[in-house]
Amino acid sequence: MKESAKARRLKRHHRRNKNQSKMNLVSLMDIFTILVFFLMVNSSSDVQVLNQSSTIKLPDSSAVQPPDDVLALIVTDQDILINGRLIIKREALQNLEGQVEPGLKQELDYQASRSGAPAPEAGRAITILADRELPYDLLKKIMSTCVDAGYASISLAVNQRSKESTGV
């Protein structure tokens, strides 16, 4: 018995499409690999760690607001650093008669000009990392110099206490 033209055409069509059913999974696997790395990197960013020296013992606080990524002024036992760079010796700042230290102000002005962005109305932001035993008069001189240089939004770095110890 002879096949009809329609039957031959259907057979030919099925043979042709039979080999096309394989899926190429390489591109799909590449996309999922990139997605996994993206999720791993972005999901672990809810904790911000400020670089601090082991000699600095920050005060404890029950603050819940995370620190912003701003200029960091570090006060160690002997030095005052901005972004890890030595600016002035702590002893020289303690012996200063006035409230504004010119070397520290000059560095703060340089850091402000380096950012390029205009100062906000509330002033530029800065975070001070200092030991909990820092004398108030020294902290006052540092803060006065910061305000004089246009850094009026001053934050003090603290260790966050656990919720169990705060009674919340």
Tab-separated table of C-alpha atoms in Angstrom:
chain	number	residue	atom	x	y	z
A	1	MET	CA	0.000	0.000	0.000
A	2	LYS	CA	1.227	3.388	-0.997
A	3	GLU	CA	1.439	6.256	1.568
A	4	SER	CA	-0.440	9.371	0.850
A	5	ALA	CA	1.377	12.640	0.384
A	6	LYS	CA	0.008	13.901	3.680
A	7	ALA	CA	1.351	10.865	5.581
A	8	ARG	CA	4.805	11.252	4.000
A	9	ARG	CA	4.838	14.941	4.876
A	10	LEU	CA	3.870	14.229	8.536
A	11	LYS	CA	6.614	11.553	8.808
A	12	ARG	CA	9.182	13.926	7.368
A	13	HIS	CA	8.035	16.663	9.758
A	14	HIS	CA	8.300	14.369	12.812
A	15	ARG	CA	11.785	13.184	11.761
A	16	ARG	CA	12.978	16.750	11.305
A	17	ASN	CA	11.670	17.973	14.694
A	18	LYS	CA	12.736	14.839	16.576
A	19	ASN	CA	16.378	16.018	16.822
A	20	GLN	CA	15.476	19.540	17.988
A	21	SER	CA	14.099	18.577	21.388
A	22	LYS	CA	17.476	18.834	23.201
A	23	MET	CA	17.877	21.865	25.496
A	24	ASN	CA	21.119	23.776	25.813
A	25	LEU	CA	21.525	24.331	29.569
A	26	VAL	CA	24.919	26.079	29.526
A	27	SER	CA	23.466	29.586	29.247
A	28	LEU	CA	20.873	28.872	31.911
A	29	MET	CA	23.559	27.576	34.302
A	30	ASP	CA	25.663	30.696	33.700
A	31	ILE	CA	22.733	32.926	34.616
A	32	PHE	CA	22.024	30.980	37.805
A	33	THR	CA	25.714	31.076	38.814
A	34	ILE	CA	25.786	34.844	38.450
A	35	LEU	CA	22.502	35.109	40.357
A	36	VAL	CA	23.864	33.004	43.246
A	37	PHE	CA	26.978	35.186	43.576
A	38	PHE	CA	24.870	38.356	43.394
A	39	LEU	CA	22.580	37.153	46.174
A	40	MET	CA	25.497	36.031	48.346
A	41	VAL	CA	27.237	39.392	48.101
A	42	ASN	CA	24.156	41.555	48.589
A	43	SER	CA	22.489	39.594	51.373
A	44	SER	CA	25.502	39.872	53.673
A	45	SER	CA	25.633	43.682	53.618
A	46	ASP	CA	23.268	44.375	56.526
A	47	VAL	CA	26.133	44.706	59.043
A	48	GLN	CA	28.600	47.535	58.764
A	49	VAL	CA	31.916	47.218	60.540
A	50	LEU	CA	33.998	50.301	61.185
A	51	ASN	CA	37.734	49.748	61.142
A	52	GLN	CA	38.954	50.241	64.646
A	53	SER	CA	42.150	49.671	66.490
A	54	SER	CA	42.296	46.979	69.141
A	55	THR	CA	43.469	49.606	71.628
A	56	ILE	CA	40.255	51.615	71.313
A	57	LYS	CA	37.443	50.468	73.585
A	58	LEU	CA	34.260	52.031	72.261
A	59	PRO	CA	31.432	52.837	74.663
A	60	ASP	CA	28.413	50.523	74.700
A	61	SER	CA	25.048	51.729	73.470
A	62	SER	CA	21.602	50.452	72.638
A	63	ALA	CA	21.533	52.470	69.401
A	64	VAL	CA	19.739	50.773	66.549
A	65	GLN	CA	20.621	53.138	63.692
A	66	PRO	CA	23.479	51.728	61.580
A	67	PRO	CA	26.469	53.986	60.888
A	68	ASP	CA	26.752	55.721	57.538
A	69	ASP	CA	29.763	55.344	55.300
A	70	VAL	CA	31.411	58.697	56.074
A	71	LEU	CA	34.807	60.139	56.939
A	72	ALA	CA	36.295	58.432	60.006
A	73	LEU	CA	38.369	60.307	62.587
A	74	ILE	CA	40.166	57.881	64.932
A	75	VAL	CA	41.605	58.914	68.285
A	76	THR	CA	44.128	56.366	69.597
A	77	ASP	CA	46.242	56.507	72.755
A	78	GLN	CA	48.931	58.559	71.013
A	79	ASP	CA	47.656	59.751	67.625
A	80	ILE	CA	44.724	61.295	65.801
A	81	LEU	CA	44.107	59.703	62.409
A	82	ILE	CA	41.774	60.482	59.528
A	83	ASN	CA	41.034	57.474	57.330
A	84	GLY	CA	44.084	55.729	58.812
A	85	ARG	CA	46.511	58.607	58.100
A	86	LEU	CA	48.346	60.294	60.985
A	87	ILE	CA	47.334	63.946	61.325
A	88	ILE	CA	48.534	65.060	64.749
A	89	LYS	CA	49.818	63.595	67.987
A	90	ARG	CA	47.234	63.437	70.744
A	91	GLU	CA	49.592	65.119	73.213
A	92	ALA	CA	50.004	68.129	70.897
A	93	LEU	CA	46.226	68.526	70.698
A	94	GLN	CA	45.881	68.303	74.476
A	95	ASN	CA	48.491	71.061	74.909
A	96	LEU	CA	46.723	73.324	72.389
A	97	GLU	CA	45.429	76.536	73.973
A	98	GLY	CA	42.565	77.283	71.553
A	99	GLN	CA	39.592	75.182	70.545
A	100	VAL	CA	40.485	74.728	66.832
A	101	GLU	CA	43.631	72.824	65.825
A	102	PRO	CA	44.934	74.247	62.494
A	103	GLY	CA	46.587	71.022	61.208
A	104	LEU	CA	43.462	68.960	61.816
A	105	LYS	CA	41.267	71.670	60.264
A	106	GLN	CA	43.517	71.793	57.201
A	107	GLU	CA	43.189	68.018	56.710
A	108	LEU	CA	39.409	68.169	57.174
A	109	ASP	CA	39.216	70.979	54.605
A	110	TYR	CA	41.292	68.874	52.209
A	111	GLN	CA	38.991	65.863	52.707
A	112	ALA	CA	35.960	68.090	52.087
A	113	SER	CA	37.430	69.476	48.862
A	114	ARG	CA	38.343	65.955	47.741
A	115	SER	CA	34.745	64.761	47.992
A	116	GLY	CA	33.682	67.395	45.450
A	117	ALA	CA	30.063	67.394	46.606
A	118	PRO	CA	28.676	70.618	48.066
A	119	ALA	CA	28.150	70.637	51.818
A	120	PRO	CA	24.601	69.819	52.912
A	121	GLU	CA	22.682	72.306	55.050
A	122	ALA	CA	23.272	70.245	58.198
A	123	GLY	CA	27.003	70.098	57.464
A	124	ARG	CA	29.183	67.250	56.270
A	125	ALA	CA	29.069	63.979	58.191
A	126	ILE	CA	31.981	62.560	60.181
A	127	THR	CA	32.288	59.643	62.604
A	128	ILE	CA	34.639	59.858	65.587
A	129	LEU	CA	36.072	56.574	66.897
A	130	ALA	CA	37.547	57.202	70.317
A	131	ASP	CA	38.194	55.305	73.497
A	132	ARG	CA	35.513	55.527	76.164
A	133	GLU	CA	38.116	57.030	78.526
A	134	LEU	CA	38.839	60.014	76.224
A	135	PRO	CA	38.859	63.252	78.260
A	136	TYR	CA	35.965	65.570	77.483
A	137	ASP	CA	38.165	68.623	76.854
A	138	LEU	CA	40.041	66.735	74.115
A	139	LEU	CA	36.783	65.539	72.551
A	140	LYS	CA	35.476	69.112	72.681
A	141	LYS	CA	38.561	70.404	70.803
A	142	ILE	CA	38.168	67.713	68.148
A	143	MET	CA	34.465	68.435	67.715
A	144	SER	CA	35.058	72.213	67.582
A	145	THR	CA	37.650	71.720	64.854
A	146	CYS	CA	35.234	69.491	62.922
A	147	VAL	CA	32.437	72.058	63.133
A	148	ASP	CA	34.817	74.858	62.102
A	149	ALA	CA	35.798	72.799	59.019
A	150	GLY	CA	32.146	72.292	58.015
A	151	TYR	CA	31.628	68.830	59.522
A	152	ALA	CA	28.632	69.643	61.708
A	153	SER	CA	26.924	66.227	61.495
A	154	ILE	CA	29.126	64.423	64.028
A	155	SER	CA	28.552	60.809	65.065
A	156	LEU	CA	30.364	58.965	67.824
A	157	ALA	CA	31.054	55.289	67.136
A	158	VAL	CA	29.779	52.864	69.785
A	159	ASN	CA	29.458	49.114	70.308
A	160	GLN	CA	25.888	47.908	70.027
A	161	ARG	CA	24.724	46.062	73.127
A	162	SER	CA	22.708	42.920	72.663
A	163	LYS	CA	18.962	43.097	73.253
A	164	GLU	CA	19.215	40.712	76.236
A	165	SER	CA	21.468	43.095	78.167
A	166	THR	CA	19.283	46.153	77.427
A	167	GLY	CA	16.106	44.506	78.704
A	168	VAL	CA	14.229	45.085	75.427
